[in-house]
mmCIF file of C-alpha atoms in Angstrom:
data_model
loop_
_atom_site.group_PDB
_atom_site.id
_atom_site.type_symbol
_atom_site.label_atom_id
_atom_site.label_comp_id
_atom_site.label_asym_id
_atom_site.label_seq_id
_atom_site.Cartn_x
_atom_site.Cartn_y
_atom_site.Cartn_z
ATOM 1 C CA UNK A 1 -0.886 -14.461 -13.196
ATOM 2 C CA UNK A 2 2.510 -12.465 -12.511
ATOM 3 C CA UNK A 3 5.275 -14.201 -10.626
ATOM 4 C CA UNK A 4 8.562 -13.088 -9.243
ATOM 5 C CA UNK A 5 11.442 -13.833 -11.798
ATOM 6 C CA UNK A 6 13.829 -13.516 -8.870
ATOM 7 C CA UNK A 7 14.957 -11.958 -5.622
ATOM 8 C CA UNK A 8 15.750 -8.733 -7.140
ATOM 9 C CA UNK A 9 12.378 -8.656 -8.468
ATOM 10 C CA UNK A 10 8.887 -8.396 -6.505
ATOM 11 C CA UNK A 11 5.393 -8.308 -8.018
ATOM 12 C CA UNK A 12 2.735 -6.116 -6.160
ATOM 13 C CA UNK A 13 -0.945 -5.554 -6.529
ATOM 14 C CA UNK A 14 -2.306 -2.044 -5.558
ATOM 15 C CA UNK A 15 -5.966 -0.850 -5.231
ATOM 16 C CA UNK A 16 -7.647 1.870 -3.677
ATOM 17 C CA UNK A 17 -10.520 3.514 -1.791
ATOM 18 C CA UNK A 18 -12.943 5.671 -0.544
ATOM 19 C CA UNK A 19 -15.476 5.755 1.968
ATOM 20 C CA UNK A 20 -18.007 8.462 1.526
ATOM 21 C CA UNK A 21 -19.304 8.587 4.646
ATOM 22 C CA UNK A 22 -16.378 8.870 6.782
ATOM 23 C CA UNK A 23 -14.281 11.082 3.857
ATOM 24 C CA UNK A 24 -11.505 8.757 4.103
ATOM 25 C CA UNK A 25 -9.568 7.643 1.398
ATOM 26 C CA UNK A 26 -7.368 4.326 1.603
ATOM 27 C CA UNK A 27 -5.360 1.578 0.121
ATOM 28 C CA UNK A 28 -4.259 -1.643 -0.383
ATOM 29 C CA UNK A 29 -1.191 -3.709 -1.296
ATOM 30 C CA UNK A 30 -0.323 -7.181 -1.857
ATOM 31 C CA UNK A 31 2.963 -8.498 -2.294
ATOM 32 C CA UNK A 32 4.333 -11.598 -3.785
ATOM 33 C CA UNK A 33 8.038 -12.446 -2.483
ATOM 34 C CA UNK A 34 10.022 -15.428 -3.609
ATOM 35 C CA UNK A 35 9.375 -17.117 -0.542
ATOM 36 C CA UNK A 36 5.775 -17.913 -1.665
ATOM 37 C CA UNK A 37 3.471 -15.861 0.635
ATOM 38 C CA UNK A 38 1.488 -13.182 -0.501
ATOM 39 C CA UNK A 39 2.408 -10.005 1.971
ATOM 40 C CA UNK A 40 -0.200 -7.427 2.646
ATOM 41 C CA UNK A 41 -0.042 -3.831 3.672
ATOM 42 C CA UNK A 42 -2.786 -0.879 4.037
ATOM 43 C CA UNK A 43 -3.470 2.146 5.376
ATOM 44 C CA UNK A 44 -5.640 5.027 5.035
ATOM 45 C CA UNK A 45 -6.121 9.190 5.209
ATOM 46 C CA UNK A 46 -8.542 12.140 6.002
ATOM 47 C CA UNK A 47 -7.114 14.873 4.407
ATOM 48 C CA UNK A 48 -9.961 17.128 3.248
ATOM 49 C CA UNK A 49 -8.150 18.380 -0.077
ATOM 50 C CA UNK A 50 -6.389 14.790 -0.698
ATOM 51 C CA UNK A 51 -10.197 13.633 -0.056
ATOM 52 C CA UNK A 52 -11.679 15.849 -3.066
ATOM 53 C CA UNK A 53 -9.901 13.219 -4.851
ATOM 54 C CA UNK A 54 -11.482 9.879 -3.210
ATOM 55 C CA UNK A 55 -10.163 6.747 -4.093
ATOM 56 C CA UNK A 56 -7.837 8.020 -6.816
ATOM 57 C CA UNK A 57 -5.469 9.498 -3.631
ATOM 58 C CA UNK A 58 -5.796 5.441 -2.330
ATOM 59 C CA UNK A 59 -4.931 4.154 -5.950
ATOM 60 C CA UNK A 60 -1.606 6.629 -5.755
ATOM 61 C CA UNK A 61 -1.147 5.817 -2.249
ATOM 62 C CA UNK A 62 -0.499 2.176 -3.125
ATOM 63 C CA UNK A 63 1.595 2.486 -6.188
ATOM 64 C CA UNK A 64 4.055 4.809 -4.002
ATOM 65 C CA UNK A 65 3.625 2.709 -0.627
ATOM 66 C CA UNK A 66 4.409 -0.695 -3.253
ATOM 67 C CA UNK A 67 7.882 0.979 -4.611
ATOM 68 C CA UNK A 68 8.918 2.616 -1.351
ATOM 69 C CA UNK A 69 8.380 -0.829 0.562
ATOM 70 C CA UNK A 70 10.053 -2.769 -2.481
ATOM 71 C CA UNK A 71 12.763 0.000 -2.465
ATOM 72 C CA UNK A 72 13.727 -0.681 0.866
ATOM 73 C CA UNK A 73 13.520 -4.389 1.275
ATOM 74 C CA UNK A 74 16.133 -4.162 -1.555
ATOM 75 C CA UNK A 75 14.533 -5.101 -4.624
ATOM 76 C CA UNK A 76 15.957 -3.730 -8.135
ATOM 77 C CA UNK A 77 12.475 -3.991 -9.914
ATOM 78 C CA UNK A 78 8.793 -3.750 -9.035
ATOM 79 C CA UNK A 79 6.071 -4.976 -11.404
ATOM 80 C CA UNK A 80 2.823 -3.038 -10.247
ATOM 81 C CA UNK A 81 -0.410 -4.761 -11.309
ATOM 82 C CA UNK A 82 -3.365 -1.751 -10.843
ATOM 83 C CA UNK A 83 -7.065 -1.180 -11.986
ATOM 84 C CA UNK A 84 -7.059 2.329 -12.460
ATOM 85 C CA UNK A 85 -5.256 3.948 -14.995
ATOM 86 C CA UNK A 86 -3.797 6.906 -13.846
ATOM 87 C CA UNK A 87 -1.465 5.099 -11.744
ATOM 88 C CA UNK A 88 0.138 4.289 -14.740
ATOM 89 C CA UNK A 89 -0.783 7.578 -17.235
ATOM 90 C CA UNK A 90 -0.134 10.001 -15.026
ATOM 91 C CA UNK A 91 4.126 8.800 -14.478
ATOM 92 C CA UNK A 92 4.264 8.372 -18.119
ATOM 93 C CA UNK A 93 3.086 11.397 -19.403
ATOM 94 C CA UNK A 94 0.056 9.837 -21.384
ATOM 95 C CA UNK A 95 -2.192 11.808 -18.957
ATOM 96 C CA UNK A 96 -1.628 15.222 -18.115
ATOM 97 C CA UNK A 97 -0.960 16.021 -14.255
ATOM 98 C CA UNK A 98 -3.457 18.237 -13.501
ATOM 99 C CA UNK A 99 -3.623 19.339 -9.550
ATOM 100 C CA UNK A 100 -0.636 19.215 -7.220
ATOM 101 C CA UNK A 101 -1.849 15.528 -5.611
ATOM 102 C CA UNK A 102 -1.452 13.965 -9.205
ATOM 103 C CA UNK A 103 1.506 16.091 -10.170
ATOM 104 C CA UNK A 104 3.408 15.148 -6.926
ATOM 105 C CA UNK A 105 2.506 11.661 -7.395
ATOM 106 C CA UNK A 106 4.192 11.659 -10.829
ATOM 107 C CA UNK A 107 7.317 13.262 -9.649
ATOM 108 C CA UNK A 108 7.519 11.164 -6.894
ATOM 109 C CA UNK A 109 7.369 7.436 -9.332
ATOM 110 C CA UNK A 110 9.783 9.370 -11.813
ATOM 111 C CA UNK A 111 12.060 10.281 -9.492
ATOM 112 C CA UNK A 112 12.451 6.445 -7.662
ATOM 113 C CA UNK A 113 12.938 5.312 -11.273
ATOM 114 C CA UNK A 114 16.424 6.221 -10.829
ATOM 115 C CA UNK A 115 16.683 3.307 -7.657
ATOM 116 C CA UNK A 116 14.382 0.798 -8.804
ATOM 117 C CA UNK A 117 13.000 -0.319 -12.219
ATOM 118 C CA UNK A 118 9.012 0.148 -12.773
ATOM 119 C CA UNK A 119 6.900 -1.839 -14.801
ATOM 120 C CA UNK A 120 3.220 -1.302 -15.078
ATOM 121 C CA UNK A 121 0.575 -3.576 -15.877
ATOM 122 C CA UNK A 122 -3.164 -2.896 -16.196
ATOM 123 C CA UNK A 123 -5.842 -5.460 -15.299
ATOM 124 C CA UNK A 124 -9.587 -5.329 -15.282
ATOM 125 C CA UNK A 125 -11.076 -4.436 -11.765
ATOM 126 C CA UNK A 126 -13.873 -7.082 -10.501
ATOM 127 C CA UNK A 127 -13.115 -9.696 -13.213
ATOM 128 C CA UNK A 128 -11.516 -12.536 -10.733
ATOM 129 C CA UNK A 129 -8.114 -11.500 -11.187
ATOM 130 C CA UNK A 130 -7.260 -13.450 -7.179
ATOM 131 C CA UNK A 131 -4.305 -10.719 -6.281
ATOM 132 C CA UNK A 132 -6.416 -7.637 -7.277
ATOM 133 C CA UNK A 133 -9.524 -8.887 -5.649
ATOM 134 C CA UNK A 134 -7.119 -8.915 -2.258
ATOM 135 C CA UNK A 135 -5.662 -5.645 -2.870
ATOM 136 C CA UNK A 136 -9.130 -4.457 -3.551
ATOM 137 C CA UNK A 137 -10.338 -6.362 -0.017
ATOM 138 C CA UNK A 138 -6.743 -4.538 1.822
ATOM 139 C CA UNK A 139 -7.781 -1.013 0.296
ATOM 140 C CA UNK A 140 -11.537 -1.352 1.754
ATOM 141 C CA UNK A 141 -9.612 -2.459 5.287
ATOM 142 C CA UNK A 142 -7.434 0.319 5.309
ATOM 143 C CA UNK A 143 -10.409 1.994 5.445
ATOM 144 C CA UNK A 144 -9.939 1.249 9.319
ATOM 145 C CA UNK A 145 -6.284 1.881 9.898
ATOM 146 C CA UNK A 146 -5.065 4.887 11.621
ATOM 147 C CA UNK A 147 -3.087 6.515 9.125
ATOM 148 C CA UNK A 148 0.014 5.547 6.750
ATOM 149 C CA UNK A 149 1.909 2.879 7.980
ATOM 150 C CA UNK A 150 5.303 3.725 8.262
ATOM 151 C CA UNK A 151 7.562 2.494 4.803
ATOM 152 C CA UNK A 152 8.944 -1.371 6.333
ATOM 153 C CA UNK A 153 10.471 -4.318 5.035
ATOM 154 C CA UNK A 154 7.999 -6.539 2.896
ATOM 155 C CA UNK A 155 9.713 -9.388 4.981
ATOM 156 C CA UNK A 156 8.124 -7.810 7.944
ATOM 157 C CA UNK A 157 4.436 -7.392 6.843
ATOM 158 C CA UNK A 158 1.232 -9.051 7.674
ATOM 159 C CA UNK A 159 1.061 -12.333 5.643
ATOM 160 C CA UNK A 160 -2.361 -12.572 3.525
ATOM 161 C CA UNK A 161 -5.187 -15.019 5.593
ATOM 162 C CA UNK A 162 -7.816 -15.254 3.498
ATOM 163 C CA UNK A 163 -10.218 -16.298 6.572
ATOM 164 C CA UNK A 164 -9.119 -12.661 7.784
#
């Protein structure tokens, strides 16, 4: 399990997905502070040519809400635990950016390199892991918010209830 080294640091987990019925793609995050709580965040969008994509747009949504959110509560590093690969491939150059949604993502993670420090870890989706099983539980709910929340303080988000 990943913990936070110290207040400059944050750990977040970030999942996404898609709800073929309703053509809305979401996401999750969870966030794990110094204080001890486990912060939560989601959100969700209905754009038709963002949809094509399905949950991939929610798995890119999260990595990019995770640094912005980290970015601006102050933190100097972000350690970003995800499921699907891309999140990581595509910012690295080991996959090739193939449509403007992936290539926009990359640019986007390259270019907050240069304010925060990014480290990627992969884990196995549906295997236990307890913080990716909630940001896989967030990314289903966000599946009901109204939009993208707007980029806030981790200090000011939702605080994980499991019984939620």
């Amino acid at each position: 399990m990943a913990k936070v080294l110290n207040d400059k640091s944050i750990t977040a987990y970030v999942d996404g997905s898609f709800n073929v019925e309703t053509g809305v793609y979401s996401f999750g995050c969870v966030f794990l502070p110094e204080d001890g709580t486990v912060r939560v965040l989601c959100g969700s969008g209905n754009d038709p040519e963002n949809a094509k994509q399905r949950n991939v747009t929610g798995e890119m949504l999260g990595a990019m809400n995770a640094v912005l959110c980290a970015i601006k509560s102050g933190y100097k590093a972000i350690d970003i635990y995800y499921d699907y690969a891309g999140i990581e491939s595509w910012v690295t150059g080991a996959w090739k950016s193939k449509n403007d949604l992936t290539r926009s993502y990359a640019m986007a993670m390259k270019g907050w390199m240069s304010r925060i420090e990014i480290s990627f870890h992969k884990v196995e989706a549906h295997t236990g892991d307890k913080y990716n099983e909630v940001a896989d539980k967030m990314a289903k709910r966000g599946a009901d918010a109204n939009g993208i929340p707007e980029t806030r303080s981790i200090k000011e988000m939702e605080i994980w209830n499991p019984e939620k």
